[in-house]
Coordinates of C-alpha atoms in Angstrom, one line a residue:
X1 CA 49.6 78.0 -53.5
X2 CA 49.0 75.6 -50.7
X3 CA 50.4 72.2 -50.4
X4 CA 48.1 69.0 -48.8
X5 CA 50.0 66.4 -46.8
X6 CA 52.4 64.0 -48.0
X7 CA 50.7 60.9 -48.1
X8 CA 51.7 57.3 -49.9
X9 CA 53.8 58.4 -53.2
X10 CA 51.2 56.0 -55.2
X11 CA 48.3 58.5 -54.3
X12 CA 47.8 60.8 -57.1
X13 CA 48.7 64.3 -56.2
X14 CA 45.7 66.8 -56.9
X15 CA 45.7 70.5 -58.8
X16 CA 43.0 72.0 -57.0
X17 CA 41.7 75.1 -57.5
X18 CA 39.4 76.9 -55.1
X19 CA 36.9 79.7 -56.6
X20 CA 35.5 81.5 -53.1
X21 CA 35.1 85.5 -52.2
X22 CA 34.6 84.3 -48.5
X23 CA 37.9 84.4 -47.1
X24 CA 36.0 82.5 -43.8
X25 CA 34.7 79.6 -46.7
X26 CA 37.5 79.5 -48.4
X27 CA 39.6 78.8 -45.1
X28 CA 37.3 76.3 -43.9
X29 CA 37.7 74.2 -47.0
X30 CA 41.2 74.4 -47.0
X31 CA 40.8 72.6 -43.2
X32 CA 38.9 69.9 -44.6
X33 CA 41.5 69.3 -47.8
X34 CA 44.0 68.6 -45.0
X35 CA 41.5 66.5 -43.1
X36 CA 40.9 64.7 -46.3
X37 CA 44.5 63.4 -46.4
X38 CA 44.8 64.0 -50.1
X39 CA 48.0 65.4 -52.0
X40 CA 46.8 68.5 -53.5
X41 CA 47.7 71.7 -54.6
X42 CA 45.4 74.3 -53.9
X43 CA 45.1 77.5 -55.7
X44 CA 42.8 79.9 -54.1
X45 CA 41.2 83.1 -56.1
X46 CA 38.3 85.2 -55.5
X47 CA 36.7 86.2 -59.2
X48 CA 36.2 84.5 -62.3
X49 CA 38.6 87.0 -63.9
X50 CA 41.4 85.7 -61.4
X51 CA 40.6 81.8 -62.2
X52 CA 40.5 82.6 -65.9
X53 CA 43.9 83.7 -65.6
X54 CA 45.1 80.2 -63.5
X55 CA 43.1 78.2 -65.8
X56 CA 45.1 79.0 -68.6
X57 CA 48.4 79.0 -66.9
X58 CA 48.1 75.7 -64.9
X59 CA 46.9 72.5 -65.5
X60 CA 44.2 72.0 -62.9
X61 CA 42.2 68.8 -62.0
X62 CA 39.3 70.2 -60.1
X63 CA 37.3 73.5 -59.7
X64 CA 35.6 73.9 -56.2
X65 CA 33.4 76.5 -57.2
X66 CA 31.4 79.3 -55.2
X67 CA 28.0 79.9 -56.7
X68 CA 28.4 83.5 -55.3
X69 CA 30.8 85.4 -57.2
X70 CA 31.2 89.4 -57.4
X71 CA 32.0 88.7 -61.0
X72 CA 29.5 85.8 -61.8
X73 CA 26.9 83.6 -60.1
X74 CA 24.8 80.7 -60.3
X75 CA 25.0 78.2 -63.2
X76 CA 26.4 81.0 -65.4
X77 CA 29.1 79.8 -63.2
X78 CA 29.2 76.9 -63.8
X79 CA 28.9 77.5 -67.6
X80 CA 32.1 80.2 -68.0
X81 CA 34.6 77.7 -65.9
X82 CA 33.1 74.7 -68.0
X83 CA 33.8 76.3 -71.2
X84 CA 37.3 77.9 -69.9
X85 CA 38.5 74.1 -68.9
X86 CA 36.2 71.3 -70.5
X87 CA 38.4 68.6 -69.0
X88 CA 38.6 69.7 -65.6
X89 CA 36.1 69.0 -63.3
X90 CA 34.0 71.0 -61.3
X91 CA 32.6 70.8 -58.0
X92 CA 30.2 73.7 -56.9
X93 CA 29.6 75.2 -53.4
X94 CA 25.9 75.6 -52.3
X95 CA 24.6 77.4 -49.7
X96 CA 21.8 75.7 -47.2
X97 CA 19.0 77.5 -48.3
X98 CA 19.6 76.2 -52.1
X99 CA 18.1 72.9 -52.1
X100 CA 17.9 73.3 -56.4
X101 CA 21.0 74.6 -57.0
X102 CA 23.2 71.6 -56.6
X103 CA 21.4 69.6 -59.1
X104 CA 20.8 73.0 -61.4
X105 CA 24.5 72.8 -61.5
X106 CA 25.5 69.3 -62.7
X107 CA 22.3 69.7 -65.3
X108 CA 24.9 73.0 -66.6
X109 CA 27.8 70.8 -66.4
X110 CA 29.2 70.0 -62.8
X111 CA 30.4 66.8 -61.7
X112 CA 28.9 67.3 -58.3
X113 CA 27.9 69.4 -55.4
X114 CA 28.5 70.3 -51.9
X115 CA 26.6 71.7 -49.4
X116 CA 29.1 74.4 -47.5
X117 CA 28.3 73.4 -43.2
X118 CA 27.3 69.8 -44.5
X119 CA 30.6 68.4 -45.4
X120 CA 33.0 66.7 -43.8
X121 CA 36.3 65.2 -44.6
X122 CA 35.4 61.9 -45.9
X123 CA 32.7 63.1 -48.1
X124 CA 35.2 65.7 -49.5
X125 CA 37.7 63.4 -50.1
X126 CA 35.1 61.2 -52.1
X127 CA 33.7 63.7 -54.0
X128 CA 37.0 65.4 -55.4
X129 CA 38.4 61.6 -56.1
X130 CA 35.4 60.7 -58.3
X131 CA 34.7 63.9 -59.7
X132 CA 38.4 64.0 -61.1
X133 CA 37.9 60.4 -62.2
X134 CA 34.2 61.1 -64.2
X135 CA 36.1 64.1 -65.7
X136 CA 38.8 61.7 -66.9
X137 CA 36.6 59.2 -68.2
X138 CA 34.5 61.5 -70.0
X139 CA 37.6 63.2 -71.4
X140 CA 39.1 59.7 -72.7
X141 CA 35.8 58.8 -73.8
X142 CA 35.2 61.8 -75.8
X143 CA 38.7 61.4 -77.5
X144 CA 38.0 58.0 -78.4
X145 CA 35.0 59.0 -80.1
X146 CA 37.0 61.7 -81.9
X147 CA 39.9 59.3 -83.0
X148 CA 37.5 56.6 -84.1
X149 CA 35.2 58.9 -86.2
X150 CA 38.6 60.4 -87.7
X151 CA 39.4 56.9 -88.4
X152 CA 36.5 56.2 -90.2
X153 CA 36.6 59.9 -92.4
X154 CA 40.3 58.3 -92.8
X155 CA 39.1 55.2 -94.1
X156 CA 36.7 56.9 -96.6
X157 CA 39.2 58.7 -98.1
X158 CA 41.6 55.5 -97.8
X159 CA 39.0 53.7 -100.0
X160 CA 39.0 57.1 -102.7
X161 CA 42.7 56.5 -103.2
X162 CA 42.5 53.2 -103.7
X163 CA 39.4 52.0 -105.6
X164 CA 38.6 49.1 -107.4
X165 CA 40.1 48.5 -111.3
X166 CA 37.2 48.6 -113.8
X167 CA 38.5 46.0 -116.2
X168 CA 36.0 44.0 -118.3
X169 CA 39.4 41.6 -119.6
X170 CA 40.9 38.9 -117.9
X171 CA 44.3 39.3 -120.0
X172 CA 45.7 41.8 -117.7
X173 CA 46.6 41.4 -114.0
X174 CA 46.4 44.1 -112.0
X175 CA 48.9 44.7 -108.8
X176 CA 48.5 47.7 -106.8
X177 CA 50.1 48.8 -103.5
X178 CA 49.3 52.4 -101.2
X179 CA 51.6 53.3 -98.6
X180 CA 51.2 56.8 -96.6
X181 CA 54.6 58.3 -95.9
X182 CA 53.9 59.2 -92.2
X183 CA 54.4 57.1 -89.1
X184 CA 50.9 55.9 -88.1
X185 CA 48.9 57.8 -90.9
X186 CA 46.2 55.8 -93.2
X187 CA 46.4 58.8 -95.6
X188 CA 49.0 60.3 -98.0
X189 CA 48.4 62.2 -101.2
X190 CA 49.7 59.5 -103.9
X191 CA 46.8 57.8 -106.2
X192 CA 46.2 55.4 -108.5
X193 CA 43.7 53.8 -110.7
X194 CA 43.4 51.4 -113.8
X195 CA 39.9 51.4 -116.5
X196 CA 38.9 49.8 -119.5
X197 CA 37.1 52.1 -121.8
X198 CA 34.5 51.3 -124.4
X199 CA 37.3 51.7 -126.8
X200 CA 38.6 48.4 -125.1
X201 CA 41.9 49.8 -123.9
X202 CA 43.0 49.6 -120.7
X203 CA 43.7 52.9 -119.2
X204 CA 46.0 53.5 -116.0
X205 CA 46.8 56.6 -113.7
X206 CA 49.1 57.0 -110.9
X207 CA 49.7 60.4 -109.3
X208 CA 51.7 62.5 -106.9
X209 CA 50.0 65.3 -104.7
X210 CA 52.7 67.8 -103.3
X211 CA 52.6 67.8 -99.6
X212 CA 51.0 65.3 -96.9
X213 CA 48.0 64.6 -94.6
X214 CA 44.1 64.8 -95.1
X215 CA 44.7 68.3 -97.5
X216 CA 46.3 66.1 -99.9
X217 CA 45.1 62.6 -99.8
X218 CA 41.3 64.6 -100.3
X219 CA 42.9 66.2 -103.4
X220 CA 43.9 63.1 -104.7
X221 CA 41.0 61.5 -104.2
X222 CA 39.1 64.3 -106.3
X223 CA 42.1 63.9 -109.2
X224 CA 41.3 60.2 -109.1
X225 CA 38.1 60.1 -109.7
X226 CA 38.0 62.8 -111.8
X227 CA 40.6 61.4 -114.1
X228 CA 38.2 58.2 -114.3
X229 CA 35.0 60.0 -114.9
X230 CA 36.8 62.1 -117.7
X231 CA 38.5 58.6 -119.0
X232 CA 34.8 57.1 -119.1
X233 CA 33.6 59.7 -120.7
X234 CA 35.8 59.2 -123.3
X235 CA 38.8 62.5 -122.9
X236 CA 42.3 61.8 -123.8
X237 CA 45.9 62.5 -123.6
X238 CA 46.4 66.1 -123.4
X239 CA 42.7 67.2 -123.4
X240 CA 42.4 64.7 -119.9
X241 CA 45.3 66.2 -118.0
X242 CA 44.2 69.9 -119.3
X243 CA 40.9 69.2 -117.5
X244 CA 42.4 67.4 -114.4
X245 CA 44.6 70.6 -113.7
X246 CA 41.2 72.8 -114.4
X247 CA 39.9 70.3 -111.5
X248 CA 43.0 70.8 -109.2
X249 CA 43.2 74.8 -109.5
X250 CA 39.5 74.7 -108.5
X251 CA 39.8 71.9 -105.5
X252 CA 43.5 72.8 -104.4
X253 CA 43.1 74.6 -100.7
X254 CA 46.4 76.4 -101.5
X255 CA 48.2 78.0 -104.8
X256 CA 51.2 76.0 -103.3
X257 CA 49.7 72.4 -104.3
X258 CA 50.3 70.7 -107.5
X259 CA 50.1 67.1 -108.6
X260 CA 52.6 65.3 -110.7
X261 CA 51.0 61.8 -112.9
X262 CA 51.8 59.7 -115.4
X263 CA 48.9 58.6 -117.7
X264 CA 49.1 55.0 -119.3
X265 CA 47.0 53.8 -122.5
X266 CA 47.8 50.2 -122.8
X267 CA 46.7 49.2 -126.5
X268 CA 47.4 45.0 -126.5
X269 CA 46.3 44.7 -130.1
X270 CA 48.6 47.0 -131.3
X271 CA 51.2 46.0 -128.7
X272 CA 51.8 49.5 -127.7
X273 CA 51.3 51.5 -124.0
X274 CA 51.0 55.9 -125.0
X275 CA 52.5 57.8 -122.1
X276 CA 52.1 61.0 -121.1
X277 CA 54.0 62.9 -118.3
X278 CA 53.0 65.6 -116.1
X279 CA 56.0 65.9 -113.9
X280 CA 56.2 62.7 -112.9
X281 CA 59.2 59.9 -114.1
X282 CA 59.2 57.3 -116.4
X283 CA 57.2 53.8 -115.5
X284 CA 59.2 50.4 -115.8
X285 CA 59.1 48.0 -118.4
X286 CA 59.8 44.0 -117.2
X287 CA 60.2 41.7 -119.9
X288 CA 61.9 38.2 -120.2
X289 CA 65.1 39.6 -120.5
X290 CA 64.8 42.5 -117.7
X291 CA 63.2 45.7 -116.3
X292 CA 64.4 48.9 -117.4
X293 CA 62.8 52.1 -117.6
X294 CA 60.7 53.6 -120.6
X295 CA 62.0 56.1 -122.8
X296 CA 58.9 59.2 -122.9
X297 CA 58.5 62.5 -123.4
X298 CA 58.1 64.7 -120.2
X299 CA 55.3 67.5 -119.5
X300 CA 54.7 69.8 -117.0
X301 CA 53.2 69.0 -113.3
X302 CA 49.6 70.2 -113.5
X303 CA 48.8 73.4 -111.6
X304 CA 53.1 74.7 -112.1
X305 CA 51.5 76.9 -114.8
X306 CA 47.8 76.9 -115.2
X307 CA 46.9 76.4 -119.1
X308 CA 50.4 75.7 -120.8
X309 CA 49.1 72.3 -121.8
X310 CA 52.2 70.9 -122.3
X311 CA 51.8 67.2 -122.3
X312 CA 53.3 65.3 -125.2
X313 CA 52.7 61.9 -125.9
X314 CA 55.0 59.0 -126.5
X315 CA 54.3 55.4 -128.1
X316 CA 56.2 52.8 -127.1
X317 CA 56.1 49.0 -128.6
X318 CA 55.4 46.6 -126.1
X319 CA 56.3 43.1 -126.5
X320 CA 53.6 40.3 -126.4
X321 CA 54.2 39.4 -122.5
X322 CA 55.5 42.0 -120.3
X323 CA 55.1 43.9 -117.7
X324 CA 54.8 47.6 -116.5
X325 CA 54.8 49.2 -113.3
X326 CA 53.9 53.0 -112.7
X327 CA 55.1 54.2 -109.2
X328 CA 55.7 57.3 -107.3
X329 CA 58.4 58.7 -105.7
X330 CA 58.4 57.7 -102.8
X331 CA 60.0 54.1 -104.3
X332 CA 63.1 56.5 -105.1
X333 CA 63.8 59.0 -102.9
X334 CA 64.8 56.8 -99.7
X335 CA 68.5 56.2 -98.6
X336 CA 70.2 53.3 -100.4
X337 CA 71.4 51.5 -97.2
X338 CA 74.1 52.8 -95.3
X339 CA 74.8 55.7 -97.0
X340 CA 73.4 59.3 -97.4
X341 CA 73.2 58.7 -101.1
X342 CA 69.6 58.0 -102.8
X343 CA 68.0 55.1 -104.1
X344 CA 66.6 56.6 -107.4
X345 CA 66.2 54.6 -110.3
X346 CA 69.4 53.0 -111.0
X347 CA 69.8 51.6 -107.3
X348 CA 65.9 50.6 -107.7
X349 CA 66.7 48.9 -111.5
X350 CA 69.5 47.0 -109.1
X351 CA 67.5 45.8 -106.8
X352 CA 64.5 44.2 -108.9
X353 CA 67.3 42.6 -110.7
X354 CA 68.2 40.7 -107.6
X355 CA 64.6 40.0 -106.6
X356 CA 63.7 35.9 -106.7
X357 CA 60.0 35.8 -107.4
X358 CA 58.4 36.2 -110.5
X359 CA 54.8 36.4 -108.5
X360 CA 53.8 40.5 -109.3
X361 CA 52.2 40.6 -105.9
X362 CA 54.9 39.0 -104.0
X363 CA 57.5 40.9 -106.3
X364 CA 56.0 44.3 -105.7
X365 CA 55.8 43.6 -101.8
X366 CA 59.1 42.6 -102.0
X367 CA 60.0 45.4 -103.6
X368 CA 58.5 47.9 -100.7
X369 CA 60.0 45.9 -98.0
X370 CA 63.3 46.5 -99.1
X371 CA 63.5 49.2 -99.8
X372 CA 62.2 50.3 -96.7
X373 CA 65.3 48.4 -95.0
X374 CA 67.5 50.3 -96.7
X375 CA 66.0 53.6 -96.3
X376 CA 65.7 52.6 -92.6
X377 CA 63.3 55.4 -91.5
X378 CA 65.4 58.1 -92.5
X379 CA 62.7 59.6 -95.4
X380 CA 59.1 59.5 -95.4
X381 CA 57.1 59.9 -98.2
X382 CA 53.8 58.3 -99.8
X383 CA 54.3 55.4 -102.2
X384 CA 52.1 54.3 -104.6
X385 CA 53.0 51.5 -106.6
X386 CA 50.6 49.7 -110.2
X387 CA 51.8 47.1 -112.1
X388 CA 50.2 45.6 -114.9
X389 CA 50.8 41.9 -116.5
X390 CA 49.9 40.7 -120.1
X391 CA 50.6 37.4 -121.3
X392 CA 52.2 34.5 -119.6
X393 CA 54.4 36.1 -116.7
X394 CA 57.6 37.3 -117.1
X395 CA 60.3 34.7 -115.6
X396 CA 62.6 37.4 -114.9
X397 CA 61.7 39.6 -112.2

């Protein structure tokens, strides 16, 4: 490895990498590096099998490339050192008597070209600057591109998780909140939903997909709306969750991925809510006197044991203005301040109880925010929280 001058320390130093047979070439355009006075590091190898080995050792900013290889020639070149380092640009070496194959060369992929007995140290020295910087631009460009069409797939399924209710009453408020686990993520595999059916009940969902990232927030969006479209169509109870898991065994990527849910039938002329379980904990009840957790039957997770269809149901009375709120566990399983101990259900029963507002969307973000202050960044996990209102609001949180 050669090493160019030592110029101003806020000149960017170069990773050069020279692709030449001709040992006479390939000394003259180490000359004119050091005429340039760039920084650079120049590599110096005499195949495309010997580059392919520095390519993907090194990092390297730019290829000077020999069109003339005992290996490889012409823009097949071009084409094997483009496709062994995308990012890097490429400056090809031309001959005299090949007017066409400069431009024949950036049409494969070069940044530019030189003419070998027509350059001098100036013209070098621009053409290896603004080559490396195309290269860069393009590079940031095209990862742009890729993060903001990500974004958009991300927002897609961001909209699948959390969809709009389907409620033909204006008795029942609905408060919903979606928060991936992961620092900087849109997507997590928690989901929720709330229907009325032609029966006029108000149906509600909110789920738990093991694991995190696009794999499971695109399995929860599949249980979600399947778990509506089977609601509208009029399934059930246990006859709904048997078909959701049929759903999840046929969608799921991996045998290791199950979902936990609770299902909610909220009946408010019989002043009852049916619950049924698959894994997943009991929702809250909030009435005038305080919010405590609802008494219910638990199932299995769906996908833990293909066809058991165990899913009991339990009916509980509800009183004529109340409040429930369905939520995953990621509400529950952060650190309860200081200590290493959980939050779970007691600490969260604590801390609605000292909650001031009586507002369900100001009480549910209220909720969120602390606990994320106590769990202080030490557990990520996706949080999905629904809360329904009847009546006239609850004055106690």
């Amino acid at each position: 490895m050669t090493a160019g001058p030592d110029a101003a320390s806020e000149e960017p130093m170069y990773r050069i990498l020279l692709i030449e047979d001709d040992k006479g070439d390939a000394l003259l355009v180490e000359e004119l590096l050091y005429d340039t006075g760039l920084r650079f590091e120049l590599r110096t190898r005499t195949t495309l099998a010997e580059a392919r080995t520095e390519l993907a050792d090194a990092p390297i900013d730019c290829v000077l490339l020999d069109l003339h290889l005992p290996d490889v020639s012409g823009i097949d070149a071009v084409a094997a050192v483009r496709g062994l380092a995308p990012h890097t640009a490429v400056i090809v070496l031309t001959g005299l008597a090949e007017a066409q194959a400069g431009p024949d060369a950036m049409a494969a992929g070069a940044q530019d070209y030189l003419v070998k007995g027509k350059v001098e140290a100036d013209l070098l020295h621009r053409t290896v600057r603004y080559a490396v910087y195309r290269s860069q631009t393009e590079r940031a460009s095209a990862e742009a591109q890729a993060t903001r069409l990500r974004a958009e797939e991300n927002a897609r399924l961001e909209r699948g998780l959390l969809p709009q209710p389907m409620l033909d009453t204006s008795t029942v408020r609905v408060t919903s909140r979606y928060l991936p686990g992961a620092a900087m993520a849109l997507l997590g595999g928690d989901f929720l939903d709330v229907v009325e059916g032609d029966d006029g009940l108000l149906h509600a969902v909110v789920g738990d997909v093991s694991g995190h990232g696009p794999d499971a927030a695109a399995l929860g969006v599949c249980l979600r709306i399947a778990w509506r479209s089977l609601v509208l169509g009029g399934h059930r109870g246990e006859d709904l969750l048997h078909l959701m898991e049929r759903i999840l065994i046929a969608e799921r990527g991996s045998q290791q991925l199950f979902a936990t849910c609770t299902l909610l039938t909220l009946d408010q002329d019989a002043a009852t809510a049916t619950l049924h379980l698959a894994g997943h904990h009991e929702p809250l009840l909030t009435t005038a006197e305080g919010t405590r957790e609802l008494a219910a039957a638990h199932g299995i997770a769906l996908g833990i044991v293909p066809g058991l269809r165990s899913w009991p149901s339990t009916v509980v009375p509800l009183p004529t203005t109340g409040a429930v709120t369905l939520y995953t566990d990621g509400l529950t399983e952060g650190h309860n301040g200081a200590t290493n101990e959980r939050l779970g259900v007691e600490g969260l029963l604590a801390l609605i109880g000292n909650l001031p507002s009586a507002d369900p969307a100001t009480h549910v973000d209220l909720l969120i925010k602390e606990t994320h202050e106590l769990n202080a960044g030490r557990h990520s996990d996706d949080l999905a929280v629904l809360r329904l209102d009847w009546g006239n609001r609850p004055t106690h949180p």
